[in-house]
Short mmCIF file of C-alpha atoms in Angstrom, two decimals:
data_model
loop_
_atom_site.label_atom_id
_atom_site.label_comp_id
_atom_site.label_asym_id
_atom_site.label_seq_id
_atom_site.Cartn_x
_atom_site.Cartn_y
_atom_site.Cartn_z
CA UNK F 1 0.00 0.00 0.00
CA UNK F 2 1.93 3.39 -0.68
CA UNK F 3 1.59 6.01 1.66
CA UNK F 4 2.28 8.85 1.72
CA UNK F 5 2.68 10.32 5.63
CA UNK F 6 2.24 14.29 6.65
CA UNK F 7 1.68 15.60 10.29
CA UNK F 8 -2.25 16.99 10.08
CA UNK F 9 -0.97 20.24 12.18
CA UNK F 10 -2.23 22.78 12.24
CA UNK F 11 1.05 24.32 12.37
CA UNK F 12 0.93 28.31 13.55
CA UNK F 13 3.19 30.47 12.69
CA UNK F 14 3.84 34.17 12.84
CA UNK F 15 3.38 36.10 9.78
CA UNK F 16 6.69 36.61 7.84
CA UNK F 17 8.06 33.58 9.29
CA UNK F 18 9.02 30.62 7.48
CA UNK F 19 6.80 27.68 7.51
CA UNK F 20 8.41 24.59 6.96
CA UNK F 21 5.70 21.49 5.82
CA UNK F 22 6.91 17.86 6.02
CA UNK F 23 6.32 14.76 3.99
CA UNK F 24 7.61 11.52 3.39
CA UNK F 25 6.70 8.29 1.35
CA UNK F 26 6.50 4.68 1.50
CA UNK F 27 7.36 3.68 -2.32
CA UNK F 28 10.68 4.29 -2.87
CA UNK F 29 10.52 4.29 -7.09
CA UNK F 30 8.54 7.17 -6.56
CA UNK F 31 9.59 10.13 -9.46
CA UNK F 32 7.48 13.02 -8.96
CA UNK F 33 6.79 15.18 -6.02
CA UNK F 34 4.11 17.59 -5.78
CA UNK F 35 2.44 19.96 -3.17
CA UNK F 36 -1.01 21.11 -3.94
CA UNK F 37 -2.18 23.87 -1.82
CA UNK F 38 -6.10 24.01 -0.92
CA UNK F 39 -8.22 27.03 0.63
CA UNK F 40 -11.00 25.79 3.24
CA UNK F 41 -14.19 25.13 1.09
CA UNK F 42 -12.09 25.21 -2.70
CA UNK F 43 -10.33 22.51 -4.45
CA UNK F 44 -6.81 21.56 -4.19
CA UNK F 45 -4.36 23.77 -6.37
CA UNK F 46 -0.83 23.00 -7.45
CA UNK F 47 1.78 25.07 -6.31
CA UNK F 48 5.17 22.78 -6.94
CA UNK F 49 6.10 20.52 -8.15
CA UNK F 50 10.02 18.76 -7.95
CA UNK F 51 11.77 15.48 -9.49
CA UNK F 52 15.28 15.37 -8.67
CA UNK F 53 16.69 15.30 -5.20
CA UNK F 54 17.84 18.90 -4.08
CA UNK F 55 16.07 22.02 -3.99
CA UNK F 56 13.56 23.68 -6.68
CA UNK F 57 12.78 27.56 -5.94
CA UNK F 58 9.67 29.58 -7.07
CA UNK F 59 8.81 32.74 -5.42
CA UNK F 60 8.48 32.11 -1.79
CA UNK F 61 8.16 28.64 -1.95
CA UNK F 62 10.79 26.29 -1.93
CA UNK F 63 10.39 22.38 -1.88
CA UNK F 64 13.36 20.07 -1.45
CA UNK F 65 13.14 16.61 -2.21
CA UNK F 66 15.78 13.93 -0.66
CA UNK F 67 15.05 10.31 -2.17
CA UNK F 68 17.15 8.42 -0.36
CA UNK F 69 15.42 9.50 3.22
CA UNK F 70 12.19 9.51 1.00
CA UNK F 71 10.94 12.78 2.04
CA UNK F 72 9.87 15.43 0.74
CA UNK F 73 9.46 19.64 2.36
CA UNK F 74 8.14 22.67 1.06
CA UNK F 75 9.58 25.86 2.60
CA UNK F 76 7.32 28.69 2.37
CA UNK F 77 9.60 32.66 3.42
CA UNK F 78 7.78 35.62 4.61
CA UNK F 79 4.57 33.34 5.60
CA UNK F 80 1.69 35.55 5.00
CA UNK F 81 -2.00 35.15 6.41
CA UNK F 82 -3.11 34.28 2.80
CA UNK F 83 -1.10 31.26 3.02
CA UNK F 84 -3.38 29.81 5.43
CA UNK F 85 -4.90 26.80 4.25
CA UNK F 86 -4.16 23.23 3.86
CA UNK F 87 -1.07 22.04 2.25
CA UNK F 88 -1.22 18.75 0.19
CA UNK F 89 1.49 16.07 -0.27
CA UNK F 90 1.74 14.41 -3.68
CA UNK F 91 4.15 11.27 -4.97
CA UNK F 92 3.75 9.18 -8.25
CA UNK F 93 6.09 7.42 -10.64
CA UNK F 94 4.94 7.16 -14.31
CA UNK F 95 1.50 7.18 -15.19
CA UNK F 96 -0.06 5.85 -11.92
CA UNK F 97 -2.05 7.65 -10.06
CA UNK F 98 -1.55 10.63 -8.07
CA UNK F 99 -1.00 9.23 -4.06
CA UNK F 100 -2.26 12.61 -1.80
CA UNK F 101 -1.36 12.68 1.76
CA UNK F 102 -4.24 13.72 3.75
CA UNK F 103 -2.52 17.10 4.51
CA UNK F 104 -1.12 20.14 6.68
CA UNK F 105 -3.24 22.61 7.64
CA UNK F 106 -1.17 25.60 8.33
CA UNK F 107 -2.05 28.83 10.34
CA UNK F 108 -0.33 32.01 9.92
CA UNK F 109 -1.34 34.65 12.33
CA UNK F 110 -1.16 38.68 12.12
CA UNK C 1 -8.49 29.81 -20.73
CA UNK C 2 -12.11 27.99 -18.97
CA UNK C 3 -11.29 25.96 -16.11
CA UNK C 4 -12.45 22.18 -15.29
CA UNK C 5 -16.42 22.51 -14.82
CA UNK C 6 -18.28 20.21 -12.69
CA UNK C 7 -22.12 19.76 -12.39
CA UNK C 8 -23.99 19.90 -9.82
CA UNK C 9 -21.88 21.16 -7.48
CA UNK C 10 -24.53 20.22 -4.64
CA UNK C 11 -26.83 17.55 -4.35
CA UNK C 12 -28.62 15.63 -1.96
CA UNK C 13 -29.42 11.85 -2.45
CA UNK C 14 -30.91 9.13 -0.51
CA UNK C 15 -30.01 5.53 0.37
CA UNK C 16 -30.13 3.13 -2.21
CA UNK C 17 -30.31 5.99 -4.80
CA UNK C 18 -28.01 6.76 -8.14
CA UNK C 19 -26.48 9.50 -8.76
CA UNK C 20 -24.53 10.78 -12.30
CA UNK C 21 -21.76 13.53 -11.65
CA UNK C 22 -20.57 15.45 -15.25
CA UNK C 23 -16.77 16.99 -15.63
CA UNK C 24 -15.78 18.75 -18.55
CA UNK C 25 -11.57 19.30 -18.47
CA UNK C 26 -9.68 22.21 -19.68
CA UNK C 27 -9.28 22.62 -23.69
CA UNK C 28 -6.62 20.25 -24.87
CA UNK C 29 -7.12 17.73 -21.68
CA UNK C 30 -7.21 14.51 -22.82
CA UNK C 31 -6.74 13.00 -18.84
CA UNK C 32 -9.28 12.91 -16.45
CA UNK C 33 -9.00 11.99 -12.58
CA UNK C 34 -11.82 11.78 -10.06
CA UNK C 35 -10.97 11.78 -6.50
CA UNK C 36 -13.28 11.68 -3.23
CA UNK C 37 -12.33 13.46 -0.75
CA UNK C 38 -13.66 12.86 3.03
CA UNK C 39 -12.26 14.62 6.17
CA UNK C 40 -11.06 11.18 7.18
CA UNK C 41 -9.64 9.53 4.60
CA UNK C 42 -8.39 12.61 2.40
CA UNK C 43 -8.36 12.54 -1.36
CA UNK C 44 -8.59 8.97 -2.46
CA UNK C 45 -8.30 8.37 -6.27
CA UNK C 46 -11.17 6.54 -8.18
CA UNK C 47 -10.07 6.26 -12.12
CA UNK C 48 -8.70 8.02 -14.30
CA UNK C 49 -9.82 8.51 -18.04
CA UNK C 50 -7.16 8.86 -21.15
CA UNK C 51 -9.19 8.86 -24.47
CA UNK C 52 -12.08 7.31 -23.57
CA UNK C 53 -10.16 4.05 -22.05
CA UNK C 54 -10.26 3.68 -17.97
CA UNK C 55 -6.87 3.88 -17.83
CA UNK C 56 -6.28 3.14 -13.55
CA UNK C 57 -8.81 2.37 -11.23
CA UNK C 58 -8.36 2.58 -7.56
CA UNK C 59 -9.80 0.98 -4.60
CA UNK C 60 -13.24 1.37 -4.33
CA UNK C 61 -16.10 -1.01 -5.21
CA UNK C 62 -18.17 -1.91 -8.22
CA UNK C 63 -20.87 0.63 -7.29
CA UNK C 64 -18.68 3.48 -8.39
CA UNK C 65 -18.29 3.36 -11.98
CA UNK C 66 -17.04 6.17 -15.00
CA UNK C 67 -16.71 6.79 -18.48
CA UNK C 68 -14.95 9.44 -20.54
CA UNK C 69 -16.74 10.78 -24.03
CA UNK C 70 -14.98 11.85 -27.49
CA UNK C 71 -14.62 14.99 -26.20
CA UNK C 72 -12.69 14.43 -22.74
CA UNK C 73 -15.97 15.12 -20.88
CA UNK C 74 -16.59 12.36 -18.12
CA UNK C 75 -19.08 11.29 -15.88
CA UNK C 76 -19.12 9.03 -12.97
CA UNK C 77 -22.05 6.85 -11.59
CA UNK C 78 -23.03 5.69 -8.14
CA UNK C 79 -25.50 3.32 -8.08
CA UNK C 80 -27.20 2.20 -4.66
CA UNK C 81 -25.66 5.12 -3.02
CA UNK C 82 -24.99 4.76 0.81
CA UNK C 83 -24.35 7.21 3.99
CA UNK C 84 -20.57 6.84 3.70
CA UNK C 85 -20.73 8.16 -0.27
CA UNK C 86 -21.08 10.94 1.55
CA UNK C 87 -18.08 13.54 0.51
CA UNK C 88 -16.37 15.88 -2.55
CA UNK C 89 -15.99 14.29 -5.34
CA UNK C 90 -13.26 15.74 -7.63
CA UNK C 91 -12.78 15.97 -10.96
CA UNK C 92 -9.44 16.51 -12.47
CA UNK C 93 -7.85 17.28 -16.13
CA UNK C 94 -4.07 16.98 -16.70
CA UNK C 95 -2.03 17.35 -20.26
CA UNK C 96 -0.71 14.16 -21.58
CA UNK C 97 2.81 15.30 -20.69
CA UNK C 98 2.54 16.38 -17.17
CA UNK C 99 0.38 13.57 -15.58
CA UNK C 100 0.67 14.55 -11.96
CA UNK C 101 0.21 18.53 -12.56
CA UNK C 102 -3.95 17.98 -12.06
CA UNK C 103 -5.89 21.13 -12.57
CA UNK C 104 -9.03 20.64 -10.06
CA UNK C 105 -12.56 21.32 -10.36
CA UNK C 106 -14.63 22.84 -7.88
CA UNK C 107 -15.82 19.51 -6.98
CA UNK C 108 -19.38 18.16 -6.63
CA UNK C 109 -20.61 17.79 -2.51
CA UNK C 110 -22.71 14.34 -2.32
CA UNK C 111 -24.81 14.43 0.56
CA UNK C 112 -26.64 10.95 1.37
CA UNK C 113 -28.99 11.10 3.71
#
């Protein structure tokens, strides 16, 4: 059965903090990493996505990706109250399916 | 660019009832993903849809059934619906060459009663 494993939270931070959000995985061919970012009461929105181990920038978000641990971050800098929401976990290897972990919510208070 | 549209986006059922959910993808979509998603259990993958050929099913049973059209549009069934059908169901649309990079719709909320 692959899993994939996050900690529910929430994690609170202070705004312009940096949150750090956690994941790892059981199958360990896994190839692509993603983190999907969704707003209480909307869908699920992609916000990264890595496939190598090391480190993959974009704005204020930054996920790192370490294969051999099988895990899997996303950094976010200068946390802002409209990052609040919860923060998604997602591994696959080819064409199968999309494995979500069931999530982070994280808090970022003013 | 229009988004992936789902109808209805509410609905209320009872037991032992059928219900039809419709999801047209983006333009150029030929993937299409349905997840449920529960407070519980998260998002848990039903089947996906590549030109009109199931293409991976996950683990749910026989009463949850899809199909995909010429034209990328899908639908998925429930037949003999029970209270634990109760969640989101998600629709998703990916391009051929990014399969994990799943644009969402705004989901249809089952409520079995």
């Amino acid at each position: 059965q692959k899993e994939v494993e996050q900690n529910s939270g929430p994690l609170s931070v202070p705004e312009g903090a940096i949150a750090s959000l956690n994941c790892t995985y059981s199958d360990r061919v896994s190839q692509s990493f993603f983190w999907y970012r969704q707003y209480s009461g909307k869908s699920p929105e992609l916000i990264m996505s890595i496939y190598s181990n090391g480190d993959k920038e974009d704005g204020r978000f930054t996920a790192q990706l370490n294969k051999a641990s099988q895990y899997v971050s996303l950094l976010i800098r200068d946390s802002q109250p409209s990052d609040s929401a919860t923060y998604l976990c997602a591994v696959t290897r080819g064409n199968t399916p999309l494995v979500f972990g069931k999530g982070t919510r994280l808090s970022v208070i003013a | 660019k229009a988004g992936v549209t789902q109808t209805p986006r509410y609905l209320i059922k009872t037991r032992g009832q059928q219900v039809t959910l419709s999801c047209s993808p983006i333009s150029g979509h030929r993937s299409v993903s349905w997840y449920q998603q529960t407070p519980g259990q998260g998002l848990q993958f039903l089947f996906e849809y590549f030109s009109e050929t199931q293409r991976n099913k996950g683990n749910f049973p026989g009463r949850f059934s899809g199909r995909q059209f010429s034209n990328s549009r899908s639908e998925m069934n429930v037949s003999t619906l029970e209270l634990g059908d109760s969640a989101l169901y998600l629709c998703a649309s990916s391009f051929e060459g990014a399969p994990g990079e799943l644009f969402f719709g705004e989901g249809s909320r089952l409520t079995v009663l």
